Short mmCIF file of N, CA and C in Angstrom, two decimals:
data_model
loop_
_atom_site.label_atom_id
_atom_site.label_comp_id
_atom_site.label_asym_id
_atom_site.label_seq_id
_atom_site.Cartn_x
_atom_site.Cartn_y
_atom_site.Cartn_z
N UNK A 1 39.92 89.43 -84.81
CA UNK A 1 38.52 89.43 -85.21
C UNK A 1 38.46 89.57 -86.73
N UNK A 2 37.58 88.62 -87.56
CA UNK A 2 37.53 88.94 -88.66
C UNK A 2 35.87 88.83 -89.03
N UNK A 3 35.80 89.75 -90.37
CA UNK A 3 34.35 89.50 -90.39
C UNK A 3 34.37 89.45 -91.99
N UNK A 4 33.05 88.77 -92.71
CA UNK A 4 32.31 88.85 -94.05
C UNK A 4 31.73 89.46 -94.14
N UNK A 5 31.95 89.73 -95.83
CA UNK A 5 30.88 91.46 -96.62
C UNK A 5 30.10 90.00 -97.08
N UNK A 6 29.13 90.44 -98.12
CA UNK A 6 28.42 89.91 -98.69
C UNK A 6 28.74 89.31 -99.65
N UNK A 7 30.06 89.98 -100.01
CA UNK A 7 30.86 89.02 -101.58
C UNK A 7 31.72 88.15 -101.04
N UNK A 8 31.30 87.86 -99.56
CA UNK A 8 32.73 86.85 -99.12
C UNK A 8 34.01 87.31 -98.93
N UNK A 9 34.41 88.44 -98.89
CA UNK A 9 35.74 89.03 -98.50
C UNK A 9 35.70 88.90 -97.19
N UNK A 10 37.15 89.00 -96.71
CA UNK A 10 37.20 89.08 -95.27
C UNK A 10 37.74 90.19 -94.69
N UNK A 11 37.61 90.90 -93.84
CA UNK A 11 38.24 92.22 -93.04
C UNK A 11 38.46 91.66 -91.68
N UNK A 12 39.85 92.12 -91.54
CA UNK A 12 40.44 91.90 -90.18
C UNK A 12 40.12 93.24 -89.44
N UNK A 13 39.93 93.28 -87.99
CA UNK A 13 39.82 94.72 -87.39
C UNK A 13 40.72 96.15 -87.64
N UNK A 14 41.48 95.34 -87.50
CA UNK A 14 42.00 97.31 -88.47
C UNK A 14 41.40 97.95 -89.90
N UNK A 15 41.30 97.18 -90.48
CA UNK A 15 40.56 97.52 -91.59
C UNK A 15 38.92 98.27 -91.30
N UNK A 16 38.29 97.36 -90.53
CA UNK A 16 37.21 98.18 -90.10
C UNK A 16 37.32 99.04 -89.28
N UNK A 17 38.20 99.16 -88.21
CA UNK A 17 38.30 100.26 -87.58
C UNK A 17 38.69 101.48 -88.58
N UNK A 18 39.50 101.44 -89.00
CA UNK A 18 39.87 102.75 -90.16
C UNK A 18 38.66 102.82 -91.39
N UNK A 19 37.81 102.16 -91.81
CA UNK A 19 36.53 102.29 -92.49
C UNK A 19 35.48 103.00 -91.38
N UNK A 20 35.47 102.70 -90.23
CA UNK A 20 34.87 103.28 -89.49
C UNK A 20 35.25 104.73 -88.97
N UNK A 21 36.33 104.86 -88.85
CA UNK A 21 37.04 106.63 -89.07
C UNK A 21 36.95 107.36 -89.83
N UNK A 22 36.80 106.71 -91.00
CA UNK A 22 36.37 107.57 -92.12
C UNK A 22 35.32 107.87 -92.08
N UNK A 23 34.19 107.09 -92.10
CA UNK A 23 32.64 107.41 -91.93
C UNK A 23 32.78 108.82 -90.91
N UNK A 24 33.22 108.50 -89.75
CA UNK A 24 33.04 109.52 -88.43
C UNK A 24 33.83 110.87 -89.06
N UNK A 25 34.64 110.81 -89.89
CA UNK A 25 35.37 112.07 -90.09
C UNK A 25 35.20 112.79 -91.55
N UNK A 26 34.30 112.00 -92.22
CA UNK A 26 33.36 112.64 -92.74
C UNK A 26 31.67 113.54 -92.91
N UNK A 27 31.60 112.45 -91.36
CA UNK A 27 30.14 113.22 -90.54
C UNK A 27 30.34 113.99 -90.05
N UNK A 28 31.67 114.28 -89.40
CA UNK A 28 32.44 115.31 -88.63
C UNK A 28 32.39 116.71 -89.42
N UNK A 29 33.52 116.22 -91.11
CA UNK A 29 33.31 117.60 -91.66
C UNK A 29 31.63 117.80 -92.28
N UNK A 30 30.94 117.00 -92.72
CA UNK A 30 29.70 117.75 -92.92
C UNK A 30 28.99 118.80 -92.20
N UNK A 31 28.61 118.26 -90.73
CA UNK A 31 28.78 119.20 -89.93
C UNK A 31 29.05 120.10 -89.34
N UNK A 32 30.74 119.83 -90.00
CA UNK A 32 31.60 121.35 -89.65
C UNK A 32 30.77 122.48 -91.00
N UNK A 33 30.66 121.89 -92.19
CA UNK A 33 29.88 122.45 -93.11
C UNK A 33 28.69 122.89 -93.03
N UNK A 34 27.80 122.11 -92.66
CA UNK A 34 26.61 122.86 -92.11
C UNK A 34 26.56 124.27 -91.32
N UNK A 35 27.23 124.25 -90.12
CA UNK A 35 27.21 125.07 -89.34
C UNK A 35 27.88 126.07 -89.67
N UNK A 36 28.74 126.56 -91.12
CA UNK A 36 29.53 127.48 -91.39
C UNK A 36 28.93 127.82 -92.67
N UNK A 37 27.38 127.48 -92.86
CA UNK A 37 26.70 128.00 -93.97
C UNK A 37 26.57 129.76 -93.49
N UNK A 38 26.80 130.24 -94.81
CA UNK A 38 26.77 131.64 -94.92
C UNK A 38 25.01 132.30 -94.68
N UNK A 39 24.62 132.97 -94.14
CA UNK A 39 23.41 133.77 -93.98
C UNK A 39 22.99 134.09 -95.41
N UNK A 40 21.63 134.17 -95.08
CA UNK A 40 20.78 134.62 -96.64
C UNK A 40 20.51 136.23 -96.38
N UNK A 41 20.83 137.25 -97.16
CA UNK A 41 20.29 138.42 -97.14
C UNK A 41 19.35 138.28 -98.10
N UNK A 42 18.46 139.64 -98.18
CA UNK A 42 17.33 139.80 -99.05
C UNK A 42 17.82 140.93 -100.19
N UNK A 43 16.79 141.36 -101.06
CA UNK A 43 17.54 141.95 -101.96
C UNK A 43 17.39 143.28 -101.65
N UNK A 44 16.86 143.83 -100.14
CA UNK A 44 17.12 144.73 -99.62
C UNK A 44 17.50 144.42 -98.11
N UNK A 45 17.97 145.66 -97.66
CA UNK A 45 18.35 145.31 -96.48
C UNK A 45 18.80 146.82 -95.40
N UNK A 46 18.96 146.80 -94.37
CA UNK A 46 19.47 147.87 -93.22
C UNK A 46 20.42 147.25 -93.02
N UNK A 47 21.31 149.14 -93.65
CA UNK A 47 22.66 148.99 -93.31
C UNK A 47 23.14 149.86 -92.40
N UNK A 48 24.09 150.17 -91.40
CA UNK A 48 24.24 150.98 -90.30
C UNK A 48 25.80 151.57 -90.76
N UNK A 49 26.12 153.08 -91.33
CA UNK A 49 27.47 153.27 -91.36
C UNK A 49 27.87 153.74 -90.11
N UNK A 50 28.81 153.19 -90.03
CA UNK A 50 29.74 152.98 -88.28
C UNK A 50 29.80 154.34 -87.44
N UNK A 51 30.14 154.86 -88.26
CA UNK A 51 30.97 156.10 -87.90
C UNK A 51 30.36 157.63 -87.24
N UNK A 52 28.60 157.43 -88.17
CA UNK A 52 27.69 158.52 -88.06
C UNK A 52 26.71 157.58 -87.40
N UNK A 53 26.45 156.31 -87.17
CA UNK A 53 25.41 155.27 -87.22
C UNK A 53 24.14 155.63 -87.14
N UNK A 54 24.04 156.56 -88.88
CA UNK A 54 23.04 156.31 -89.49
C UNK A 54 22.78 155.05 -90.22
N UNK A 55 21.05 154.55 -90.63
CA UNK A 55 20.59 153.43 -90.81
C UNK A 55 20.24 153.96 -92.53
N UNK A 56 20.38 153.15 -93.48
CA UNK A 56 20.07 153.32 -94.46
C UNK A 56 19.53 151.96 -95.18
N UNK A 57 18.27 152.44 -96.16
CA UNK A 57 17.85 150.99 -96.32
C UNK A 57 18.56 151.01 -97.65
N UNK A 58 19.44 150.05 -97.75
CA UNK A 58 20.49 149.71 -99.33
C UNK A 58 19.31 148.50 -100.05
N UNK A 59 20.04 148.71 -101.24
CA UNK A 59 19.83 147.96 -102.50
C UNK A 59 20.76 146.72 -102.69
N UNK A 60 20.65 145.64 -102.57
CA UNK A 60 21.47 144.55 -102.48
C UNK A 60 22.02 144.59 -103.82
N UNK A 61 22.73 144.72 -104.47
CA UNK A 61 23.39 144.63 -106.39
C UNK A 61 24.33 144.12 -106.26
N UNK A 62 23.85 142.97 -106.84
CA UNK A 62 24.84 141.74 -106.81
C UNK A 62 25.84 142.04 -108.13
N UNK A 63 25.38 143.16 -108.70
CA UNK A 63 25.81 143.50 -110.40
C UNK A 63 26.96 144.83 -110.22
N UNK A 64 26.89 145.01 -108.46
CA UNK A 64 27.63 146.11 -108.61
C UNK A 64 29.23 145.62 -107.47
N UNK A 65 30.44 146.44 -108.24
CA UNK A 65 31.34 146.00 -107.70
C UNK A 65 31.62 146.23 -106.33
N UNK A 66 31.11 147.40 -105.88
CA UNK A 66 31.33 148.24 -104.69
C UNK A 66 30.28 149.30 -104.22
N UNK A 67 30.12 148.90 -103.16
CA UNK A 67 28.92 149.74 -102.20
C UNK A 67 29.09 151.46 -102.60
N UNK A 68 27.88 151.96 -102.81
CA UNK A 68 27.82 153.15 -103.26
C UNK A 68 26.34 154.11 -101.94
N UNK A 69 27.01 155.72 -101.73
CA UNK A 69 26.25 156.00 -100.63
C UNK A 69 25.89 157.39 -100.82
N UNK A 70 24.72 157.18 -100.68
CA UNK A 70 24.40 158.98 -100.29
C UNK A 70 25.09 159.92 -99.67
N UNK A 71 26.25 160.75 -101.08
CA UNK A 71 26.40 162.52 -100.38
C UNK A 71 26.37 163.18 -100.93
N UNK A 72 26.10 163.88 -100.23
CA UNK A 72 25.35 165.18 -100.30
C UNK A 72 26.57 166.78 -100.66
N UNK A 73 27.35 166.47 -99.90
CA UNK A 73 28.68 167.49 -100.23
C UNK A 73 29.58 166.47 -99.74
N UNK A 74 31.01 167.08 -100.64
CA UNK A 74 32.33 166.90 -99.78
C UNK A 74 33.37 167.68 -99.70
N UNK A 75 33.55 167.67 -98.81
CA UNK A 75 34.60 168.88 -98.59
C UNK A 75 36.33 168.59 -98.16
N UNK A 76 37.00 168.55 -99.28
CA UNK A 76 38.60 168.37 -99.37
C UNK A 76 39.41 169.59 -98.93
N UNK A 77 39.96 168.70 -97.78
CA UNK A 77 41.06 169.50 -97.05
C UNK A 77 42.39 169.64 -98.04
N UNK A 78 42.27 171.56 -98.75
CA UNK A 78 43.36 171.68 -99.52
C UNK A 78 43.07 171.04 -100.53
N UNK A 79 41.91 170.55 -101.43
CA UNK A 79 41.27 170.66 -102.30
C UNK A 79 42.44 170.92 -103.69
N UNK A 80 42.68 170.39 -104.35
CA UNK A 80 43.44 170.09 -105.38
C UNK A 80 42.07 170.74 -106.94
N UNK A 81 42.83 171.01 -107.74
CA UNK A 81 41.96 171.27 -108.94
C UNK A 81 41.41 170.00 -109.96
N UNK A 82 43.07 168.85 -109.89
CA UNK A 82 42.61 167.45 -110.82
C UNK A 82 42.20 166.67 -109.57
N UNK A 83 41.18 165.65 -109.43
CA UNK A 83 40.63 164.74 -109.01
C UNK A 83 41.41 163.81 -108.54
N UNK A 84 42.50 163.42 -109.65
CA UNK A 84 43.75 162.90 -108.73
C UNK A 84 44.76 163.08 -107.59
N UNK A 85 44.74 164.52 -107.73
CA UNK A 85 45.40 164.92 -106.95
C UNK A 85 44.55 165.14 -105.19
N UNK A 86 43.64 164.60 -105.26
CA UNK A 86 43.49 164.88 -104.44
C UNK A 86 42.87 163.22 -103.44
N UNK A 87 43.44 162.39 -104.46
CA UNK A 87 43.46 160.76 -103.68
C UNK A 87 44.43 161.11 -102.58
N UNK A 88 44.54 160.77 -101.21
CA UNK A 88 44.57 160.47 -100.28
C UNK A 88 44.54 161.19 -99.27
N UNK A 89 43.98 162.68 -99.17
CA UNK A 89 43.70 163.43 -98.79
C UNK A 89 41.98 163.38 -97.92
N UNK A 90 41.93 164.15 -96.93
CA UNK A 90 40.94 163.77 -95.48
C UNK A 90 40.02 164.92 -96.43
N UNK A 91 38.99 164.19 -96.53
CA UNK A 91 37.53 165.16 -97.00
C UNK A 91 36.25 164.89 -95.78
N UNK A 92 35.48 165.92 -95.45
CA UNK A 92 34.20 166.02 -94.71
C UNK A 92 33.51 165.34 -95.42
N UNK A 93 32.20 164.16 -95.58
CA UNK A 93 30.84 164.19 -97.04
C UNK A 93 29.84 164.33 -95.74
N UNK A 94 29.34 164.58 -96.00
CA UNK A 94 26.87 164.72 -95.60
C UNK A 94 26.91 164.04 -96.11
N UNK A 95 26.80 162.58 -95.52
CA UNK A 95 25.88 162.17 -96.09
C UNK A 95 24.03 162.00 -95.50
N UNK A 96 23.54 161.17 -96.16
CA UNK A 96 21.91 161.44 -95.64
C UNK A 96 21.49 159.89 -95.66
N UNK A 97 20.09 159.16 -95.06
CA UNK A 97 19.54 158.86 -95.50
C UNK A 97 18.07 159.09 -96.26
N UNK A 98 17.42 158.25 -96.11
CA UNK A 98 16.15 158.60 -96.72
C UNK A 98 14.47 159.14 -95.74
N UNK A 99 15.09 159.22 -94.70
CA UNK A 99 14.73 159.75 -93.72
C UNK A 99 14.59 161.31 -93.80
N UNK A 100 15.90 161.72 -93.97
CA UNK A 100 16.22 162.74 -94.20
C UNK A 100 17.31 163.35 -92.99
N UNK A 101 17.51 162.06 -92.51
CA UNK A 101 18.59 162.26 -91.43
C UNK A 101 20.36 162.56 -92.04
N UNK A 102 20.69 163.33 -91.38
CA UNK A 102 22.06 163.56 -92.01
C UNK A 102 22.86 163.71 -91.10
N UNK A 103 24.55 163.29 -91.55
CA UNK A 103 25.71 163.11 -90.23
C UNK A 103 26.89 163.60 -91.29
N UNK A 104 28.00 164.55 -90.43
CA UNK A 104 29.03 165.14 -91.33
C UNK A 104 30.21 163.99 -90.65
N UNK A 105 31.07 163.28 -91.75
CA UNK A 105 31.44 162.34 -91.60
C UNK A 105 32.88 162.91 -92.19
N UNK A 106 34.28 161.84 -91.37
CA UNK A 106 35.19 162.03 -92.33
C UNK A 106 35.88 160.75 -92.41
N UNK A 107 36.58 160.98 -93.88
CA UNK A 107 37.31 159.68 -94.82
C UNK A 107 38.12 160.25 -95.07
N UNK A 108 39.31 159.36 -96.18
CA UNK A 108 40.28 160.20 -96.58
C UNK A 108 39.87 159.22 -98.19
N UNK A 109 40.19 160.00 -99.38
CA UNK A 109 40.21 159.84 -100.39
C UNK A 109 41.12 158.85 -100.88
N UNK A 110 40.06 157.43 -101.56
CA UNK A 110 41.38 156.54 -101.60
C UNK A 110 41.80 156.15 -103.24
N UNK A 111 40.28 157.12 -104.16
CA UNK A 111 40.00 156.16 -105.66
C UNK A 111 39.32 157.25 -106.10
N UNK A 112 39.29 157.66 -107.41
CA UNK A 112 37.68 158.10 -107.71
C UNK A 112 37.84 157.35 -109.44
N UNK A 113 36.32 157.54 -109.87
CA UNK A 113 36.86 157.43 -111.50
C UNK A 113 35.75 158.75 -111.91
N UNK A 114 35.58 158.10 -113.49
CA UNK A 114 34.83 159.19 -114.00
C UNK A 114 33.86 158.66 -114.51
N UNK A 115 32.72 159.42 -114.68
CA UNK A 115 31.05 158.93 -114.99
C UNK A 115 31.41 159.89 -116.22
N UNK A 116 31.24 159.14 -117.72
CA UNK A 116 31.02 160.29 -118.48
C UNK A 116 29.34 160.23 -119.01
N UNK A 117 28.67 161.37 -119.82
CA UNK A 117 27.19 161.03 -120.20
C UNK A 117 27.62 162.13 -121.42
N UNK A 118 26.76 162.18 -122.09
CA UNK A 118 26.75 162.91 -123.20
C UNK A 118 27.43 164.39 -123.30
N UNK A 119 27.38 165.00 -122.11
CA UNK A 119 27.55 166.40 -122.12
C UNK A 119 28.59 166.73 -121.20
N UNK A 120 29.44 165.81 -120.40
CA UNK A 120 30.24 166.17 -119.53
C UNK A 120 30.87 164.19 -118.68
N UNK A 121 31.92 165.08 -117.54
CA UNK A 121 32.28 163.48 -117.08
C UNK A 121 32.59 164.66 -115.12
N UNK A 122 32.05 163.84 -114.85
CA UNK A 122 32.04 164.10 -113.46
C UNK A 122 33.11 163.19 -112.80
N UNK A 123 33.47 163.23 -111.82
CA UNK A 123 34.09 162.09 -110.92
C UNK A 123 33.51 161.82 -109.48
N UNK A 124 33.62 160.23 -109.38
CA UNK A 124 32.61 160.03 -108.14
C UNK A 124 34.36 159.50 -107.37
N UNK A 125 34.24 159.78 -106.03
CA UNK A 125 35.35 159.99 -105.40
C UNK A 125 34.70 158.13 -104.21
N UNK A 126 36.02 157.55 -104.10
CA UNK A 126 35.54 156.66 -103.03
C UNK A 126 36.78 156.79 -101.57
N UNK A 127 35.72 155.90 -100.95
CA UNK A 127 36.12 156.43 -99.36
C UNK A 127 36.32 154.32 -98.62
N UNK A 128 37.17 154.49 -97.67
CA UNK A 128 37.00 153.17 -96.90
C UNK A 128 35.83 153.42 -95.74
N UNK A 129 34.98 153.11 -95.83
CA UNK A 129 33.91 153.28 -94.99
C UNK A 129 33.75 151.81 -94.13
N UNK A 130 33.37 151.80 -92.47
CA UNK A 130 32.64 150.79 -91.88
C UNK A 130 31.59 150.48 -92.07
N UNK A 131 30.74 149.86 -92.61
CA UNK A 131 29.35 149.50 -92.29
C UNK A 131 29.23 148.11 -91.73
N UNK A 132 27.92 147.95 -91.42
CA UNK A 132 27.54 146.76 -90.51
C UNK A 132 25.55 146.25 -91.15
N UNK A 133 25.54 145.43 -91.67
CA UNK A 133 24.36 144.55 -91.75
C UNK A 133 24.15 143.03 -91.33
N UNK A 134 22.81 142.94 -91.16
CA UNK A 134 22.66 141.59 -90.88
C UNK A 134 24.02 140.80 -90.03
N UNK A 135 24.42 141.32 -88.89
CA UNK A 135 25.09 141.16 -88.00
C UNK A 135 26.47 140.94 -88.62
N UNK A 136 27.24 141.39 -89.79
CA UNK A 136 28.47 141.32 -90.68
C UNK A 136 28.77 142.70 -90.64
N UNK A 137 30.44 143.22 -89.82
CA UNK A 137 31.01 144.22 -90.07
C UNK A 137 31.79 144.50 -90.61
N UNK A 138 31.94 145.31 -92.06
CA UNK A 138 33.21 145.03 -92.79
C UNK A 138 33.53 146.29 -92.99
N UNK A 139 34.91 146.54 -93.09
CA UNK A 139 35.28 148.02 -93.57
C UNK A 139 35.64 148.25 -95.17
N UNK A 140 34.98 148.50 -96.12
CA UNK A 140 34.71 148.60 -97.56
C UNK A 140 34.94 149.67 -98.31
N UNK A 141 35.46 149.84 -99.57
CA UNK A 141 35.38 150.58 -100.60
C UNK A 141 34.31 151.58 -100.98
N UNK A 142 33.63 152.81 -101.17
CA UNK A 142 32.55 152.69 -100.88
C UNK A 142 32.50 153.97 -102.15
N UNK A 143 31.53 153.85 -103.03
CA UNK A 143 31.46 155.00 -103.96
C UNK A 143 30.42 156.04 -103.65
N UNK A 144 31.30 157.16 -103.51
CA UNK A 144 30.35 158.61 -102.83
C UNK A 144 29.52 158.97 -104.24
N UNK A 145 28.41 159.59 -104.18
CA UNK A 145 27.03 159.53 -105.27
C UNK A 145 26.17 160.28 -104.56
N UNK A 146 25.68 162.00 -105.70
CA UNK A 146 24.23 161.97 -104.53
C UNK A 146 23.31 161.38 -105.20
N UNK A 147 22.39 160.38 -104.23
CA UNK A 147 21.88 159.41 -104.46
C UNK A 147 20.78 159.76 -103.97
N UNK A 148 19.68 160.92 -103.45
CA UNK A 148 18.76 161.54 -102.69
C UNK A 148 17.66 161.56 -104.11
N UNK A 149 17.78 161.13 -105.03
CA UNK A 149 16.83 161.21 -105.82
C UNK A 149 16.31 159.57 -106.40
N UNK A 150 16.86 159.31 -106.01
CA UNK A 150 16.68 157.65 -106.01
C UNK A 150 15.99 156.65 -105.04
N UNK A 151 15.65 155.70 -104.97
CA UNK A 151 14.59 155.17 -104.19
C UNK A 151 15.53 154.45 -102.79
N UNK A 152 16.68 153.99 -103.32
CA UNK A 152 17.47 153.80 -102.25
C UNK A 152 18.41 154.38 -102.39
N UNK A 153 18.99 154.91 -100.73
CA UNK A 153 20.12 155.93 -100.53
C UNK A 153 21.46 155.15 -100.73
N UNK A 154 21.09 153.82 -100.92
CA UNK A 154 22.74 153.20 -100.84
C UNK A 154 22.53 151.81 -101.04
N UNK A 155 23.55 151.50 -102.11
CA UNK A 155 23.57 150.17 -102.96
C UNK A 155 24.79 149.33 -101.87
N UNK A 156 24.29 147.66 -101.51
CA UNK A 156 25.19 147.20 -101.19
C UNK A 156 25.75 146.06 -101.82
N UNK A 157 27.22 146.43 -102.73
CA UNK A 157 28.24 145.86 -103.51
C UNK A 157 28.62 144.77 -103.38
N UNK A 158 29.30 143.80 -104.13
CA UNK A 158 29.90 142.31 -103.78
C UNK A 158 30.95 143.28 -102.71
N UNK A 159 31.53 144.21 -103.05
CA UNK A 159 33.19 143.86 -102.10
C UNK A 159 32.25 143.61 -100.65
N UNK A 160 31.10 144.16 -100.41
CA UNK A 160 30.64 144.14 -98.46
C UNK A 160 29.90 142.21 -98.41
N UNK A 161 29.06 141.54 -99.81
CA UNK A 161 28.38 140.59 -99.85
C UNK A 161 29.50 139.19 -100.20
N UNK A 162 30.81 139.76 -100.35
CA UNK A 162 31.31 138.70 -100.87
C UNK A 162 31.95 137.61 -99.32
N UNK A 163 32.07 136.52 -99.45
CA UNK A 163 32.17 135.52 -98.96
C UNK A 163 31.26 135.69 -97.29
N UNK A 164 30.35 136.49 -97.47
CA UNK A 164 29.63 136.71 -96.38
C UNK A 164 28.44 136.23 -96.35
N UNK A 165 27.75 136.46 -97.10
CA UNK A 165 26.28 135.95 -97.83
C UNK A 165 26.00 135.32 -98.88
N UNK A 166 24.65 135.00 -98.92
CA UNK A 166 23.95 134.48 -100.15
C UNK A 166 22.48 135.20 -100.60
N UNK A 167 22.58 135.59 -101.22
CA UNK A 167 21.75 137.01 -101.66
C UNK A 167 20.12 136.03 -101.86
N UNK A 168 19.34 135.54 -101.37
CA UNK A 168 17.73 135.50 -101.45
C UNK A 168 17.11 136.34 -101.87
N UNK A 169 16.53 136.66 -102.81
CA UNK A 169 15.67 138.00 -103.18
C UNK A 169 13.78 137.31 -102.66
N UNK A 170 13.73 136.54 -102.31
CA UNK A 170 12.80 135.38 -101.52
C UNK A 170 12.38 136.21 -100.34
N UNK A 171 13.37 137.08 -99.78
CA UNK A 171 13.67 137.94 -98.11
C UNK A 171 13.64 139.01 -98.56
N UNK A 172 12.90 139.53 -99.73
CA UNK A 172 12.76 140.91 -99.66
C UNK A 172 12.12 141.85 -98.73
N UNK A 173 12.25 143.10 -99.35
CA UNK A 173 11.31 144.32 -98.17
C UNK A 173 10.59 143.81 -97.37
N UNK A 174 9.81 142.54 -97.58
CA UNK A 174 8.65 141.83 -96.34
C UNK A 174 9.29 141.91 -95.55
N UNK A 175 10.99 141.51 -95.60
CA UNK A 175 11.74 141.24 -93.97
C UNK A 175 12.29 142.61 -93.38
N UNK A 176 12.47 143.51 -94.16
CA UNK A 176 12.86 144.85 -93.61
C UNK A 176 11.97 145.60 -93.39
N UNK A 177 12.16 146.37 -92.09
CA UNK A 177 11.31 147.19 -91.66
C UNK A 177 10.90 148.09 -92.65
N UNK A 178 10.23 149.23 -92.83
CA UNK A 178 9.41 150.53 -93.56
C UNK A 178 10.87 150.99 -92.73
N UNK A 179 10.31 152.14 -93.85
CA UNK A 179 11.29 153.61 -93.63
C UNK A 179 11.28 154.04 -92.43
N UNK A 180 9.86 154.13 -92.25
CA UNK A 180 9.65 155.04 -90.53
C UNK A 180 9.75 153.79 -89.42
N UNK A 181 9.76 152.76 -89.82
CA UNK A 181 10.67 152.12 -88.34
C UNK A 181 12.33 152.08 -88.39
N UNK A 182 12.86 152.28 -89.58
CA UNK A 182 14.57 152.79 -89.65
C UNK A 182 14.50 153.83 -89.06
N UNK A 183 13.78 155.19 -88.53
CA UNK A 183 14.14 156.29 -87.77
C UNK A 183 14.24 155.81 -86.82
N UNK A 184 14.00 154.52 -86.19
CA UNK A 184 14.39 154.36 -84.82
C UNK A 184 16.28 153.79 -84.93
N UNK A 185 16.37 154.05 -84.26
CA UNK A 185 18.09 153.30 -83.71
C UNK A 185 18.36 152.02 -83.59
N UNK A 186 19.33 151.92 -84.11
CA UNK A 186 20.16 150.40 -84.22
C UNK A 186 21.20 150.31 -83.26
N UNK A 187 21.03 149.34 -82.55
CA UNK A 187 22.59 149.41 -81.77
C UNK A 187 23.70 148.84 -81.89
N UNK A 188 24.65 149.62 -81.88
CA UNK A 188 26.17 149.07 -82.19
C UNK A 188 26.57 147.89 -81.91
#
């Protein structure tokens, strides 16, 4: 079988059959593309930590490296005097949300650094924490902060948004519930 283009060339059937495979196996991967588009979060959102599954409404910060969370205390087993010394060691934290709900949780110390400000340098200690949003469960880096004076109890970081989402600030608070429908329960 042979056929004419419009410039007068000729194609024998293999040629079109394999022009025609290509077409199909490029509709093929588009498709495969489509359907493996990443979810839009908003620039807030309900996040559920695993472990206490308390609900906290986070701050989407696309500017921040790593998810940061309301606590309240922590308490290091055998407690070391330098800050270093006491990376990999099992600590209790409270944390809270904005509820005012609170769960005594444990991690083991994997990082901390230091916040300095004019008059002193504190250290914020981080933990591998589970959390779960917008149906994505990842186990993350997570910087301990008391954060109870702030409008949100907990910032969520590229390390939890990265290759997971696409941040819409379009889907803000309109799409998340109020505070007082987060006192109700989320299920695992």
């Amino acid at each position: 079988m042979k056929a004419k283009n419009r410039t007068g060339n000729t194609y024998n059937g293999l040629q079109l059959l394999f022009v025609l495979l290509v077409i199909l196996l490029f509709s093929w991967l588009g498709l495969q593309l489509a359907n493996n588009r990443r979810p839009a979060i908003g620039g807030t959102a309900l996040v559920v930590e695993q472990s206490s599954g308390l609900v906290f409404e986070a701050l989407v910060d696309t500017g921040a490296g790593r998810c940061s969370l309301n606590c309240l205390e922590i308490e290091i087993e055998n407690e070391a005097e330098l800050p270093e010394q006491n990376l990999g060691r099992d600590a209790r934290l409270l944390i809270a949300n904005a509820q005012g709900q609170q769960a005594w949780i444990e991690a083991r110390l994997v990082d901390y650094s230091k916040i300095r400000n004019v008059d002193s340098s504190q250290p914020r200690y981080h933990v591998r924490l589970t959390l779960s949003a917008a149906g994505v469960t990842r186990k993350v880096t997570v910087t301990l902060k008391d954060r109870s004076h702030m409008v949100y109890p907990m910032l969520l970081g590229r390390n939890f948004l990265r290759d997971e989402f696409v941040v819409d600030v379009s889907k803000d608070s309109a799409d998340v519930p109020t505070r007082q429908q987060t006192s109700l329960s989320i299920p695992q």
